[in-house]
Each structure stands twice: as C-alpha cells, then as structure tokens.
PDB file of C-alpha atoms and ligand atoms in Angstrom:
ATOM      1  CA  UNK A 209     126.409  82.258  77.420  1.00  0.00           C
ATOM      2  CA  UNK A 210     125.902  85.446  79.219  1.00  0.00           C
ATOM      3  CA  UNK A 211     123.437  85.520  82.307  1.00  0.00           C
ATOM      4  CA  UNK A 212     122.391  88.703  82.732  1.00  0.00           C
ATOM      5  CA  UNK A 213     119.921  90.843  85.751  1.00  0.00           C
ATOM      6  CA  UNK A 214     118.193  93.474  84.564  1.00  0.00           C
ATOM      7  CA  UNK A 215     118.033  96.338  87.298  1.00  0.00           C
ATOM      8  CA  UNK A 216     115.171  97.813  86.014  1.00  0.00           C
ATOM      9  CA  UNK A 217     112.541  94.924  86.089  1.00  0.00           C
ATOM     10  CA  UNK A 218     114.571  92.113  87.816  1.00  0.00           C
ATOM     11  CA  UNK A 219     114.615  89.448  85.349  1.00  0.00           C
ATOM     12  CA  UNK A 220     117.686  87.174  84.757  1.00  0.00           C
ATOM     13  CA  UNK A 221     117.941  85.346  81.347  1.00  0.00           C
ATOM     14  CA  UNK A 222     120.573  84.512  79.057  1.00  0.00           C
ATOM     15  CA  UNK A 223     121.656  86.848  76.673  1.00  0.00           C
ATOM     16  CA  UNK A 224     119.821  86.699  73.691  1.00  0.00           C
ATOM     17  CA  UNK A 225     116.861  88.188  75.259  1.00  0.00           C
ATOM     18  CA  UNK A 226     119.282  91.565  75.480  1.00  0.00           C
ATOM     19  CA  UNK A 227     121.391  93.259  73.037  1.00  0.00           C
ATOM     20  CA  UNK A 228     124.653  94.463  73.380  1.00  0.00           C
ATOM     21  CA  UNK A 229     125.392  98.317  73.437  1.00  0.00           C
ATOM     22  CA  UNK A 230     129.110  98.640  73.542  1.00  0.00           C
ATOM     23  CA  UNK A 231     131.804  99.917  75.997  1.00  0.00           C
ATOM     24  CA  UNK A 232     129.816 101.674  78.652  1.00  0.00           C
ATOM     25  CA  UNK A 233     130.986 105.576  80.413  1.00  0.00           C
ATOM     26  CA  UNK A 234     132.619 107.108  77.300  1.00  0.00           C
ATOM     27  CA  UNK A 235     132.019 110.864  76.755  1.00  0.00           C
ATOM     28  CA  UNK A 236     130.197 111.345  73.445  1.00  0.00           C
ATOM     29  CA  UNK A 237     132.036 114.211  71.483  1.00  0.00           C
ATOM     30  CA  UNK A 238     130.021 115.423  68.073  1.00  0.00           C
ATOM     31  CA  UNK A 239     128.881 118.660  67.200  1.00  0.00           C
ATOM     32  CA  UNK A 240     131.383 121.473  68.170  1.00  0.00           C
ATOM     33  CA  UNK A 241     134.052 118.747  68.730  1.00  0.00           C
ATOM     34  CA  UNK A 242     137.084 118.218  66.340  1.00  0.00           C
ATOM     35  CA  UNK A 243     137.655 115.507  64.135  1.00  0.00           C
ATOM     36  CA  UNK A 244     139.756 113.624  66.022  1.00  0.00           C
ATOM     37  CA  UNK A 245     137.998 113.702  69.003  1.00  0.00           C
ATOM     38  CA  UNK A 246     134.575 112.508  67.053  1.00  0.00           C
ATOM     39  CA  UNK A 247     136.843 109.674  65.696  1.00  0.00           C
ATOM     40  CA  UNK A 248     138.220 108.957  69.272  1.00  0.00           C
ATOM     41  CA  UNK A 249     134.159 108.598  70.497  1.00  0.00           C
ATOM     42  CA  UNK A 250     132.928 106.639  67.369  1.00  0.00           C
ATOM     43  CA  UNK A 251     136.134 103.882  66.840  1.00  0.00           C
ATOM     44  CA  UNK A 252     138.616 103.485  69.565  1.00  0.00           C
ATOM     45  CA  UNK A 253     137.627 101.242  71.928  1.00  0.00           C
ATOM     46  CA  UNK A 254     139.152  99.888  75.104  1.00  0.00           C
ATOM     47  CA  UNK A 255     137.873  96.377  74.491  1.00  0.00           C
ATOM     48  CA  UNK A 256     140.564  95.158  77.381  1.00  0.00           C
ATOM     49  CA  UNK A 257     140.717  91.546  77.992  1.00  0.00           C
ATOM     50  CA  UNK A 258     139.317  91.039  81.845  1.00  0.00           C
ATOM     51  CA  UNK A 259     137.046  93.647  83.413  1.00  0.00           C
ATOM     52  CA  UNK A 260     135.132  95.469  80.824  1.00  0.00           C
ATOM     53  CA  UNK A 261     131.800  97.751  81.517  1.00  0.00           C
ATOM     54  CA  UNK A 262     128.971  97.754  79.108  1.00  0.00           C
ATOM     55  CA  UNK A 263     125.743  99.470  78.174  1.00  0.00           C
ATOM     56  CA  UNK A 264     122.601  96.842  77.356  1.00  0.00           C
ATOM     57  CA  UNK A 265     119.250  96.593  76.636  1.00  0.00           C
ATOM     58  CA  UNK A 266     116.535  94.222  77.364  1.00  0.00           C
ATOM     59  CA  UNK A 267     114.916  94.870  74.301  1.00  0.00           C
ATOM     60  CA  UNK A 268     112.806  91.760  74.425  1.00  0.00           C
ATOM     61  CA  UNK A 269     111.903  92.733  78.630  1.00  0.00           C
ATOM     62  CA  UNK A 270     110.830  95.831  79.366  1.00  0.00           C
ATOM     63  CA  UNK A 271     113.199  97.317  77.000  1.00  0.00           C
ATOM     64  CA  UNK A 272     115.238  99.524  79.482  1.00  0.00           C
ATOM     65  CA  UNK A 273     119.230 100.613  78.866  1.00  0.00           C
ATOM     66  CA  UNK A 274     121.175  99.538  81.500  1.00  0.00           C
ATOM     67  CA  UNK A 275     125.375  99.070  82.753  1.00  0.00           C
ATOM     68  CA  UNK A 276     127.213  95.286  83.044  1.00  0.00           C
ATOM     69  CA  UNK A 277     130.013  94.988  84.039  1.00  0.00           C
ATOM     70  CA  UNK A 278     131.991  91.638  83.246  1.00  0.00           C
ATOM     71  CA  UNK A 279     135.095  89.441  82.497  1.00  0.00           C
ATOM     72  CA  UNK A 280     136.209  89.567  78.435  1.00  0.00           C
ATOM     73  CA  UNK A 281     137.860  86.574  79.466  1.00  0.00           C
ATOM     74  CA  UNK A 282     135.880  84.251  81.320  1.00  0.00           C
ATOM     75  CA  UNK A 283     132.596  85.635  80.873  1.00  0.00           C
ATOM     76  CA  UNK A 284     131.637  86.074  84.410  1.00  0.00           C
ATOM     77  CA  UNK A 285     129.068  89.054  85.019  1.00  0.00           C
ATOM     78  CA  UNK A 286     130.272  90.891  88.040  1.00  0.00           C
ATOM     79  CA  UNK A 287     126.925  93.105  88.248  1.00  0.00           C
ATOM     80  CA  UNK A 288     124.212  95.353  86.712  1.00  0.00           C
ATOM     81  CA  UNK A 289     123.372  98.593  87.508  1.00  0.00           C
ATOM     82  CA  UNK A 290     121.550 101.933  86.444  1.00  0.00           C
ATOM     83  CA  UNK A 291     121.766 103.209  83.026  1.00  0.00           C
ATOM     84  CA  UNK A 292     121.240 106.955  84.711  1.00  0.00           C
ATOM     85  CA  UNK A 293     125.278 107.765  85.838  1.00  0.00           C
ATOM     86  CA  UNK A 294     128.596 108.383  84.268  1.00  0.00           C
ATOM     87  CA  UNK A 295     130.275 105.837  86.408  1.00  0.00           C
ATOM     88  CA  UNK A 296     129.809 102.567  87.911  1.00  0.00           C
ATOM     89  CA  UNK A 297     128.103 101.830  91.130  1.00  0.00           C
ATOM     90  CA  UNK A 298     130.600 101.560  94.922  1.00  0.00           C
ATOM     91  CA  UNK A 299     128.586  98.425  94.794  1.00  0.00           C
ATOM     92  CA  UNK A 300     129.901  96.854  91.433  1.00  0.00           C
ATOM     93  CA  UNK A 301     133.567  98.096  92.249  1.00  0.00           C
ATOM     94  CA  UNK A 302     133.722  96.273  95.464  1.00  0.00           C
ATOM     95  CA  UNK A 303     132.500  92.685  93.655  1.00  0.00           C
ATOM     96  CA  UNK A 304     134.934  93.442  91.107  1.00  0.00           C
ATOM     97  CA  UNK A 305     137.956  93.954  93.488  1.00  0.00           C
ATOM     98  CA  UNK A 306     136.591  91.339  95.252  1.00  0.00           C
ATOM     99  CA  UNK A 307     136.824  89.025  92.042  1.00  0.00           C
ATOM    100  CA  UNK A 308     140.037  90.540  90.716  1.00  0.00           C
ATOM    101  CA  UNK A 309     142.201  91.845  93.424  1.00  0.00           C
ATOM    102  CA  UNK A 310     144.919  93.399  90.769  1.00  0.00           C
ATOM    103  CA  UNK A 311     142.283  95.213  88.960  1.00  0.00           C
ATOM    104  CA  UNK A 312     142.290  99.035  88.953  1.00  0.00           C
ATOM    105  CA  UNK A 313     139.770 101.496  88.744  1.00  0.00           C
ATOM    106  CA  UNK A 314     141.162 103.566  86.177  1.00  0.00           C
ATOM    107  CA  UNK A 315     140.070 107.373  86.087  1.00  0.00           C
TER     108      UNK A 315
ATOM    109  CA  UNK B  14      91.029  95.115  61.029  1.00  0.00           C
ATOM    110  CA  UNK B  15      90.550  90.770  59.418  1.00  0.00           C
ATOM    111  CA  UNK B  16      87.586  89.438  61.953  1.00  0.00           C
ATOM    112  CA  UNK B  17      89.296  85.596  61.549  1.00  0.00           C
ATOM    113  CA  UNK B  18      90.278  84.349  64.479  1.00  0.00           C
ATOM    114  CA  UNK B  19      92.904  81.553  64.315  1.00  0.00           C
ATOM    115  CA  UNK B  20      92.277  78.343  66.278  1.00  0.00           C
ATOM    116  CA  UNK B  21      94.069  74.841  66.698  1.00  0.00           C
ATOM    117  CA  UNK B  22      92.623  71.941  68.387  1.00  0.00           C
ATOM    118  CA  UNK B  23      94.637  68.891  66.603  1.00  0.00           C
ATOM    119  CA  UNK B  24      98.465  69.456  68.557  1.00  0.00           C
ATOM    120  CA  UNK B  25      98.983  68.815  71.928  1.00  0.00           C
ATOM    121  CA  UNK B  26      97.704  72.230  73.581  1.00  0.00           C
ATOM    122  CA  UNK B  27      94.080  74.393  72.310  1.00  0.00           C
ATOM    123  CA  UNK B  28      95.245  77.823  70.675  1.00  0.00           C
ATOM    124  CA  UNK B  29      92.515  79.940  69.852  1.00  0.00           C
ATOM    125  CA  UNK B  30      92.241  84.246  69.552  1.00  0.00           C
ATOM    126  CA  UNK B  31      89.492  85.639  71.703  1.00  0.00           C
ATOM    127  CA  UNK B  32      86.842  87.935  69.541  1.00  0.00           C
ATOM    128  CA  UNK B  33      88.175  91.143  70.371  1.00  0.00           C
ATOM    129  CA  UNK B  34      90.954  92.609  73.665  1.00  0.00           C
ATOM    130  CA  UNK B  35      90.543  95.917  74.282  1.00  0.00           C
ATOM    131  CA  UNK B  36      94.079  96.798  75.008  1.00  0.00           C
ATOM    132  CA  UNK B  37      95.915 100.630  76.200  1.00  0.00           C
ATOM    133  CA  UNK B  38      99.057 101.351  76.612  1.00  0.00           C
ATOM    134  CA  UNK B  39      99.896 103.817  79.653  1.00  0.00           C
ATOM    135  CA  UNK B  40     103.142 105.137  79.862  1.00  0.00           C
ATOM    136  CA  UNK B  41     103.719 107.113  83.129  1.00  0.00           C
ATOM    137  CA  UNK B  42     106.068 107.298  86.420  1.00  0.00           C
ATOM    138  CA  UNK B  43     104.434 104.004  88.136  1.00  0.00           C
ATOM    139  CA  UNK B  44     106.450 105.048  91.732  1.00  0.00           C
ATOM    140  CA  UNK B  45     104.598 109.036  91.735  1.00  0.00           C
ATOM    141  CA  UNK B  46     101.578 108.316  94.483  1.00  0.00           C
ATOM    142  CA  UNK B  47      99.512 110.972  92.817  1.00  0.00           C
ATOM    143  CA  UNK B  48      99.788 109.017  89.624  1.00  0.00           C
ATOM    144  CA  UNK B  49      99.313 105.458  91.119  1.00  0.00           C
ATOM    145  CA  UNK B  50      96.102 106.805  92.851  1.00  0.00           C
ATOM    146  CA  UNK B  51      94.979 107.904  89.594  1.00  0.00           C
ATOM    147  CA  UNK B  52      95.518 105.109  87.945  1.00  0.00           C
ATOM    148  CA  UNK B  53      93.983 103.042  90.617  1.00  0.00           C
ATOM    149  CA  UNK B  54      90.834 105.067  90.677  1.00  0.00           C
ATOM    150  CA  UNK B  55      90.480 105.132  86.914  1.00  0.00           C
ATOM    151  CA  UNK B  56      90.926 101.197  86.073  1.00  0.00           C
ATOM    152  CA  UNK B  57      89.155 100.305  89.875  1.00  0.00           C
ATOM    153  CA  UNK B  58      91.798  97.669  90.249  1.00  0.00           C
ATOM    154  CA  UNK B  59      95.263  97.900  92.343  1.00  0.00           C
ATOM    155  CA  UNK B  60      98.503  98.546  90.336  1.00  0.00           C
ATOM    156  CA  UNK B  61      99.813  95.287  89.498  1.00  0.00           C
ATOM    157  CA  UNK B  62     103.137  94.459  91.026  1.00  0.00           C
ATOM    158  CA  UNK B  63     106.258  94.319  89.213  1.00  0.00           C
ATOM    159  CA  UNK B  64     106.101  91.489  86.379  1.00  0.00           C
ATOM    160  CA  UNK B  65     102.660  90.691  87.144  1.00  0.00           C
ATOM    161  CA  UNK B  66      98.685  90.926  86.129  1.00  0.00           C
ATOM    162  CA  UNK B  67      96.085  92.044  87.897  1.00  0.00           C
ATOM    163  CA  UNK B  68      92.224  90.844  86.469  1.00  0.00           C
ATOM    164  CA  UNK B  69      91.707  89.296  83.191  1.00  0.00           C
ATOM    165  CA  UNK B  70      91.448  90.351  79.739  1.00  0.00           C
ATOM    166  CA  UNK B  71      88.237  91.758  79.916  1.00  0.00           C
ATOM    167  CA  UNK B  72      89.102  94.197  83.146  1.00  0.00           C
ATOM    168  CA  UNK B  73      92.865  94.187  83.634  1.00  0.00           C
ATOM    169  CA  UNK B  74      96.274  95.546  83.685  1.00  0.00           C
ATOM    170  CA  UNK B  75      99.549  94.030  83.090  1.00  0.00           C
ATOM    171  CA  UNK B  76     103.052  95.573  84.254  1.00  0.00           C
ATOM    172  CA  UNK B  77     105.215  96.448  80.977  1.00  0.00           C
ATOM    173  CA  UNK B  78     108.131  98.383  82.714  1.00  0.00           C
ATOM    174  CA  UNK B  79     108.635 101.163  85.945  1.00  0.00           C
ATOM    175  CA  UNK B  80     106.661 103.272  83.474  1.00  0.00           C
ATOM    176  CA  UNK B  81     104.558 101.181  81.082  1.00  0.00           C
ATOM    177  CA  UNK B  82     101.158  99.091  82.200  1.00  0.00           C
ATOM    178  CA  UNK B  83      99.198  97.574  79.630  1.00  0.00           C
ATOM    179  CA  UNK B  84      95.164  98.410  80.410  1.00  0.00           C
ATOM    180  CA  UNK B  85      92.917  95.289  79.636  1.00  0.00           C
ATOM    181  CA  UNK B  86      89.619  96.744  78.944  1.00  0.00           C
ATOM    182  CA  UNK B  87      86.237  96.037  76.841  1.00  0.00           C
ATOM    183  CA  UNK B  88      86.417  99.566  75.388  1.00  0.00           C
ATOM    184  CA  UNK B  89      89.586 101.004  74.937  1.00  0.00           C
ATOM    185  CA  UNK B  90      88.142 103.866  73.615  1.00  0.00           C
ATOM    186  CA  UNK B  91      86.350 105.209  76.457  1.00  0.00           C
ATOM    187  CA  UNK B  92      89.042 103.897  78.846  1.00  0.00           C
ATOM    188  CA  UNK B  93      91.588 105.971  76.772  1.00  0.00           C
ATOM    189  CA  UNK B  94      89.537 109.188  77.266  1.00  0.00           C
ATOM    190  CA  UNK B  95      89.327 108.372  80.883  1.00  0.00           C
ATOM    191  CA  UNK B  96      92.839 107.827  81.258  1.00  0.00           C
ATOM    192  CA  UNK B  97      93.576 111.069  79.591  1.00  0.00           C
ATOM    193  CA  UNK B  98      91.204 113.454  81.428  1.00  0.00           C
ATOM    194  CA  UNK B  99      92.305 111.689  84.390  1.00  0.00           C
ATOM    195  CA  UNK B 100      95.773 111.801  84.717  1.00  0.00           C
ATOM    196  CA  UNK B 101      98.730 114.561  85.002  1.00  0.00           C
ATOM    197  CA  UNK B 102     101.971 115.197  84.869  1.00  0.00           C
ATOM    198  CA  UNK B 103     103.533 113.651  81.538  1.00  0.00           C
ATOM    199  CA  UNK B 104     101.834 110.714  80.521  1.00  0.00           C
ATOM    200  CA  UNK B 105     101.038 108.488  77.473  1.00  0.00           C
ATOM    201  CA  UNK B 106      98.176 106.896  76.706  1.00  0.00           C
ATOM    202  CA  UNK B 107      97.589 104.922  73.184  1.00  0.00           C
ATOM    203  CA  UNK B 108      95.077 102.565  72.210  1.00  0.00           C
ATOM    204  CA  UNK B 109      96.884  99.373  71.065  1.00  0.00           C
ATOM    205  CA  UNK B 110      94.162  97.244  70.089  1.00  0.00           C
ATOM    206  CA  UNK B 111      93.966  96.581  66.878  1.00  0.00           C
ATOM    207  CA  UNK B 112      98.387  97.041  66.985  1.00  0.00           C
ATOM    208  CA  UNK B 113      98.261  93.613  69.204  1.00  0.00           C
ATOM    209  CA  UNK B 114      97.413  90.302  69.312  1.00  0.00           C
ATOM    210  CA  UNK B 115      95.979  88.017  72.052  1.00  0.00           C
ATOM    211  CA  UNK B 116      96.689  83.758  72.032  1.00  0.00           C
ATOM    212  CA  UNK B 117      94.675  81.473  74.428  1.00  0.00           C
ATOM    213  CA  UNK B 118      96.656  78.601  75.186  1.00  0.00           C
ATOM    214  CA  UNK B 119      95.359  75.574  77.155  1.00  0.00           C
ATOM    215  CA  UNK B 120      96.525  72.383  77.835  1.00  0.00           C
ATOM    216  CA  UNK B 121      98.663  70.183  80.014  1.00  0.00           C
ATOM    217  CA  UNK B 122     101.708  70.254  77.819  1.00  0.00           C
ATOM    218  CA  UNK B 123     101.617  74.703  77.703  1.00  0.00           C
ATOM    219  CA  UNK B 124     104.172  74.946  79.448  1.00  0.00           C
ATOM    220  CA  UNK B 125     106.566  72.671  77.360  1.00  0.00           C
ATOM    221  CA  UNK B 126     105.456  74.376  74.180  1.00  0.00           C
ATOM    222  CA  UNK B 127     106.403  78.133  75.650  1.00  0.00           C
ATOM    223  CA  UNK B 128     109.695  76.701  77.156  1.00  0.00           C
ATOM    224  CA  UNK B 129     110.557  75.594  73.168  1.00  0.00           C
ATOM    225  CA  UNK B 130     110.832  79.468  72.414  1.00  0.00           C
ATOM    226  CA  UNK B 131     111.355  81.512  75.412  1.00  0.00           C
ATOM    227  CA  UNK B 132     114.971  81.782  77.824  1.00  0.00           C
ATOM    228  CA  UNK B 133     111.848  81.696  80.561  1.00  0.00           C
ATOM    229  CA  UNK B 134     111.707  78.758  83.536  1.00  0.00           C
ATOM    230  CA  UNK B 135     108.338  77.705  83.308  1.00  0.00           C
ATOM    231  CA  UNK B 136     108.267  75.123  85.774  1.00  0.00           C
ATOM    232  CA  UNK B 137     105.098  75.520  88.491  1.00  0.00           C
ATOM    233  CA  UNK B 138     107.090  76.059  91.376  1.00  0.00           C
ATOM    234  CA  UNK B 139     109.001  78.810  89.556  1.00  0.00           C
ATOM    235  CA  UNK B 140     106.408  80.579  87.049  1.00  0.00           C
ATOM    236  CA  UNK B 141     103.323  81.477  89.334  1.00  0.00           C
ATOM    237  CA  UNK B 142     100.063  82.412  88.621  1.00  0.00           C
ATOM    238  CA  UNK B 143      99.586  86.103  87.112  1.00  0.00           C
ATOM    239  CA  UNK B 144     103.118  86.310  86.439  1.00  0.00           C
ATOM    240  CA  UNK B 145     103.251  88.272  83.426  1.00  0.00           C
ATOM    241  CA  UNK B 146     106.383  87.814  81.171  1.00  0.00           C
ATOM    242  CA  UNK B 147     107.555  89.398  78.452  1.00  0.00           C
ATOM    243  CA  UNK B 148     110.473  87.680  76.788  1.00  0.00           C
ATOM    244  CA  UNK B 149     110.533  85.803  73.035  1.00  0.00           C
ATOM    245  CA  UNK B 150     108.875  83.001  71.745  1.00  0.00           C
ATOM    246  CA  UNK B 151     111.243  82.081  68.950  1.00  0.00           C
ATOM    247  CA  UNK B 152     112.533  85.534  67.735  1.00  0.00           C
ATOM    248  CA  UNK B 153     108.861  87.039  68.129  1.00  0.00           C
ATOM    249  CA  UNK B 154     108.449  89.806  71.205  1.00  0.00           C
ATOM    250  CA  UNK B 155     105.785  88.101  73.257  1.00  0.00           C
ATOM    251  CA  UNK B 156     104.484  88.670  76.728  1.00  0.00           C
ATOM    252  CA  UNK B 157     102.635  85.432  78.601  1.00  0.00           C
ATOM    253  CA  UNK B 158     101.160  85.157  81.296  1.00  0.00           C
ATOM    254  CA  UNK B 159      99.748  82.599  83.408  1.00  0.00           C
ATOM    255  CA  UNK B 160      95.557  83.018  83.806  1.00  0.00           C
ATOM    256  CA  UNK B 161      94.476  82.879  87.331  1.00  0.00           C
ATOM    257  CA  UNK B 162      94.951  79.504  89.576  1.00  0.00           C
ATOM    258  CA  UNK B 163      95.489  76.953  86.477  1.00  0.00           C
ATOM    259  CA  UNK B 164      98.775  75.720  86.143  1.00  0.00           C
ATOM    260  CA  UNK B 165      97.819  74.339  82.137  1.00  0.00           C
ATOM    261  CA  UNK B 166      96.022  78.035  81.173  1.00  0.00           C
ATOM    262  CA  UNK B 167      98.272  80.630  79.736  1.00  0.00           C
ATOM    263  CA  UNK B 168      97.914  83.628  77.231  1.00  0.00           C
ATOM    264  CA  UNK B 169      99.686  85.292  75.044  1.00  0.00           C
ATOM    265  CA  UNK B 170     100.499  88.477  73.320  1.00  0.00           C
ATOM    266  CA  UNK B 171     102.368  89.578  70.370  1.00  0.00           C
ATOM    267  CA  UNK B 172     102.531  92.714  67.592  1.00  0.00           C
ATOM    268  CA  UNK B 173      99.450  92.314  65.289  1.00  0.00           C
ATOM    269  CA  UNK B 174     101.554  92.174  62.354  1.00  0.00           C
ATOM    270  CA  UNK B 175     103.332  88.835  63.399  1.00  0.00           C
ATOM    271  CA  UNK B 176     100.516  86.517  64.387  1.00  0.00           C
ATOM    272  CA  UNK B 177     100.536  84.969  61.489  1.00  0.00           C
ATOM    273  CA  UNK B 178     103.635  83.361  62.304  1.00  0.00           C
ATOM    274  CA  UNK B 179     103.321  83.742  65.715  1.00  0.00           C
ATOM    275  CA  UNK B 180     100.504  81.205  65.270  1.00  0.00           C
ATOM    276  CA  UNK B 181     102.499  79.081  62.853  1.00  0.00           C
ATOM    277  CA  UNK B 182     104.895  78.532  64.937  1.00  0.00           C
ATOM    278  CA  UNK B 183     102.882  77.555  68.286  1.00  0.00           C
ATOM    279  CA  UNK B 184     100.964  74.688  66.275  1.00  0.00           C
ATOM    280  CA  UNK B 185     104.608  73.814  64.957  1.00  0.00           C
ATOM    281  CA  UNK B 186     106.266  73.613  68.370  1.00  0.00           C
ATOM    282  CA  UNK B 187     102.793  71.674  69.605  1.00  0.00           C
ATOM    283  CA  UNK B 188     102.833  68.843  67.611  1.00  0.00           C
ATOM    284  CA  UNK B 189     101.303  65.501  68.469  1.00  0.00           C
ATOM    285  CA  UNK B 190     104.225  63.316  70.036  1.00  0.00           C
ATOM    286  CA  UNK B 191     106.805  66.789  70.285  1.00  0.00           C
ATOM    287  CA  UNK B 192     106.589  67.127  74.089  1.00  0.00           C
ATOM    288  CA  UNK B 193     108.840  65.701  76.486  1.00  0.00           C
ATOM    289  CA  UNK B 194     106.634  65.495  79.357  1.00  0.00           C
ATOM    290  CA  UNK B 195     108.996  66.859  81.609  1.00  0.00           C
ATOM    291  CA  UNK B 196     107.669  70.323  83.022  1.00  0.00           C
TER     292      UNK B 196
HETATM  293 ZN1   ZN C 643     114.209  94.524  82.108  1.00  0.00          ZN
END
C-alpha cells in the first residue's frame, strides 16, 4: 500500500484515492515525429526496479496531476512534487541520494 | 429535477436530503489578490482556507482545489450572475445544483459509518470542525464535511446521478449493531 502527499492540496492517503499515470519526464513525440520514435513514447518503458518517477492524480481529491517518486522494490515514496516541470525537484534528488547512496541521476 | 428527498431514521446515524442546496462551482486562480477580493466581496464571507468551509449550506463556500471553491447559496442563479459580472481574468462559473447532491448525517456513530468507505482519519482530534474533505465513500466521489462545533454532525456531497446508491449504501454501512464503537 502506497501512501501518497499530494502537493497540490496536502492530503496524504493511501493509494486508491489516486490513480496511477505512468513513468513520469518522458518527451511525448507524435505528430511530425517518425514511427519509431512515436513507438519509443507510447511502449518502451524504463520500469527499473528501485527508484522510479511517476505522474499521478488525485482524482478522488482535488483532482490535480502531480510527480512521485518511489522504490519499485520496496515501495517506499521518496517525495511528491509539481506536475508543472520536466524534471524532478533538488529537493526529491537529495532524499533519494539520501535513501539510495548508489543511485544516479541519469540525464 | 425528482422533489423526493431520501431519509433514514431506523440505522444507527439520521440521513436525510435537505429541500433544496443552491450550489456554484467557481473555478479561478484562488492565490490572484484581485480575484480573492472579488470573491470575498461577492459571497460577503472570507475565502475558506485550504480543505476547509466557511458558513453553512445556506451561505457558504467550500475549498475544491488552488482553483475550484464550491459557492453554497439559496439562489444559485442570481449568485451565478453575480459571480460573472463580478469577476475577471479567466474564470468559471457553473451552477451545479441540480448536478449534486447534499446528505445530512447525524449521530454519534457518523464518524464510524464514513470511516467504512473513505481512506480519511476521522477521529476528533484529527478531523476538525469545517474540515471539508473530498475523498470516496465506497467507490462514490464524495466530499464531507464536518458542520460547525458538533463532533456527531456531518454532511455530505456526491454527483446527482449516484445518490441513489450513495444513499443505499450509507443505510447499509449504518446498520443497527454494525459499529464498533471505537472512533
Ligand atoms: Zn490533491
């Protein structure tokens, strides 16, 4: 069971009052883009085990998008942050190398 | 627009559905000061604070999201075209009236029936009066909220087209003998 913080109206609860949206900060490629980079976008997936980020929604809170970033593994939620950037928070990268000193922020 | 009103008196908590809740939806940027002190001026009450509800059904507002307050009103109409001469900037303004439904809930054991349904921790010391929630109850959107100073007086809101069930399943999940006193 995921616990999750909404940064947009503050509210922690478990997960089912969110929904998952996928693999969070991937470039969307579709008109003007080539086949295999719209194939890329819509089916290959990181899906790492250990530190993965994620768009959700509190769809049944105040129904704001927002970023998660967590453990595959062990289900720990390292921290939630804006749905309005391309990247995650200085904040969120510090409690992740905090948590998981060999992680690396990959480009 | 049905004029029945449910009601429930036989399970451990009242349910009943005032006559009518005048009820607007106001979709704006709630941190622009020109728009607050619109907003302000218009409903005569303070912007409620995040999660929270300011007045009562009958003269209120209720905080949605940073951009969404639901307007508690007697005539939604009027407070619709007052809302829309009133404010600028991009705005919203719908009147959700008859698109809603509104659940009294009293009792000692309210508490215990919400926390069946909702991921929500309704104990006193943690869920405060005016707190405004919106969560689930069961897989039905809901917002509750807490009415003024009494721990045992809650109400409700769900989309019109589910309070059927939404009914339902509160006198389900307030049977006689289904509470375990522990909230
Ligand atoms: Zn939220």
């Amino acid at each position: 069971m995921l616990l999750l913080t909404c940064p947009y109206c503050g509210v922690t609860a478990e997960e089912t009052e969110f929904h998952g949206g996928g693999e969070a900060h991937i470039k969307r490629f579709a008109g003007g883009s080539d086949d295999a980079e719209f194939t890329g976008y819509l089916f290959e997936k990181k899906n790492p085990r250990g530190v993965v980020f994620e768009r959700w929604r509190h769809v049944y809170g105040c129904g704001k998008w927002f970023h998660a970033a967590r453990c595959s593994a062990t289900l720990e939620i390292f921290g939630t942050y804006s749905a309005q950037t391309v990247k995650p928070s200085e904040a969120v990268i510090s409690v992740i190398q905090a948590r998981r000193p060999d992680w690396q922020v990959k480009p | 627009m049905s004029e029945f009103k449910r009601k429930s008196t036989d399970g451990e908590i009242e349910i009943s559905q005032p006559d009518f809740t005048g009820m607007v939806t106001l979709r704006a940027d709630l941190a622009n000061s020109e728009t607050i002190i619109n907003i302000e001026r218009i409903i005569g009450l303070k912007l409620p604070e995040k999660r929270k509800l300011i007045g009562d059904l009958s003269h209120g507002m209720a905080w949605m999201s940073p951009d969404e307050l639901l307007v508690f009103c007697a005539d939604p109409a009027a407070m619709a075209a007052q809302l829309n001469a009133g404010l600028s900037g991009a705005f919203l303004v719908a009147d959700v009236s008859h698109a809603r439904a509104v659940f009294l809930l009293q009792g000692d054991g309210v508490r215990e029936v919400l926390a069946k349904g909702a991921p929500v921790d309704l104990s006193p010391e943690v869920f405060l009066p005016d707190d405004f929630r919106r969560t689930r109850m069961g897989q039905v959107a809901v917002a509750f909220w807490m009415s003024g100073q009494s721990p045992d007086s809650f109400g409700l809101i769900c989309f019109a087209s589910v309070q059927e069930f939404m009914f339902d399943w509160l006198v389900t999940a307030s049977k006689k003998g289904s509470l375990p006193h522990y909230l």
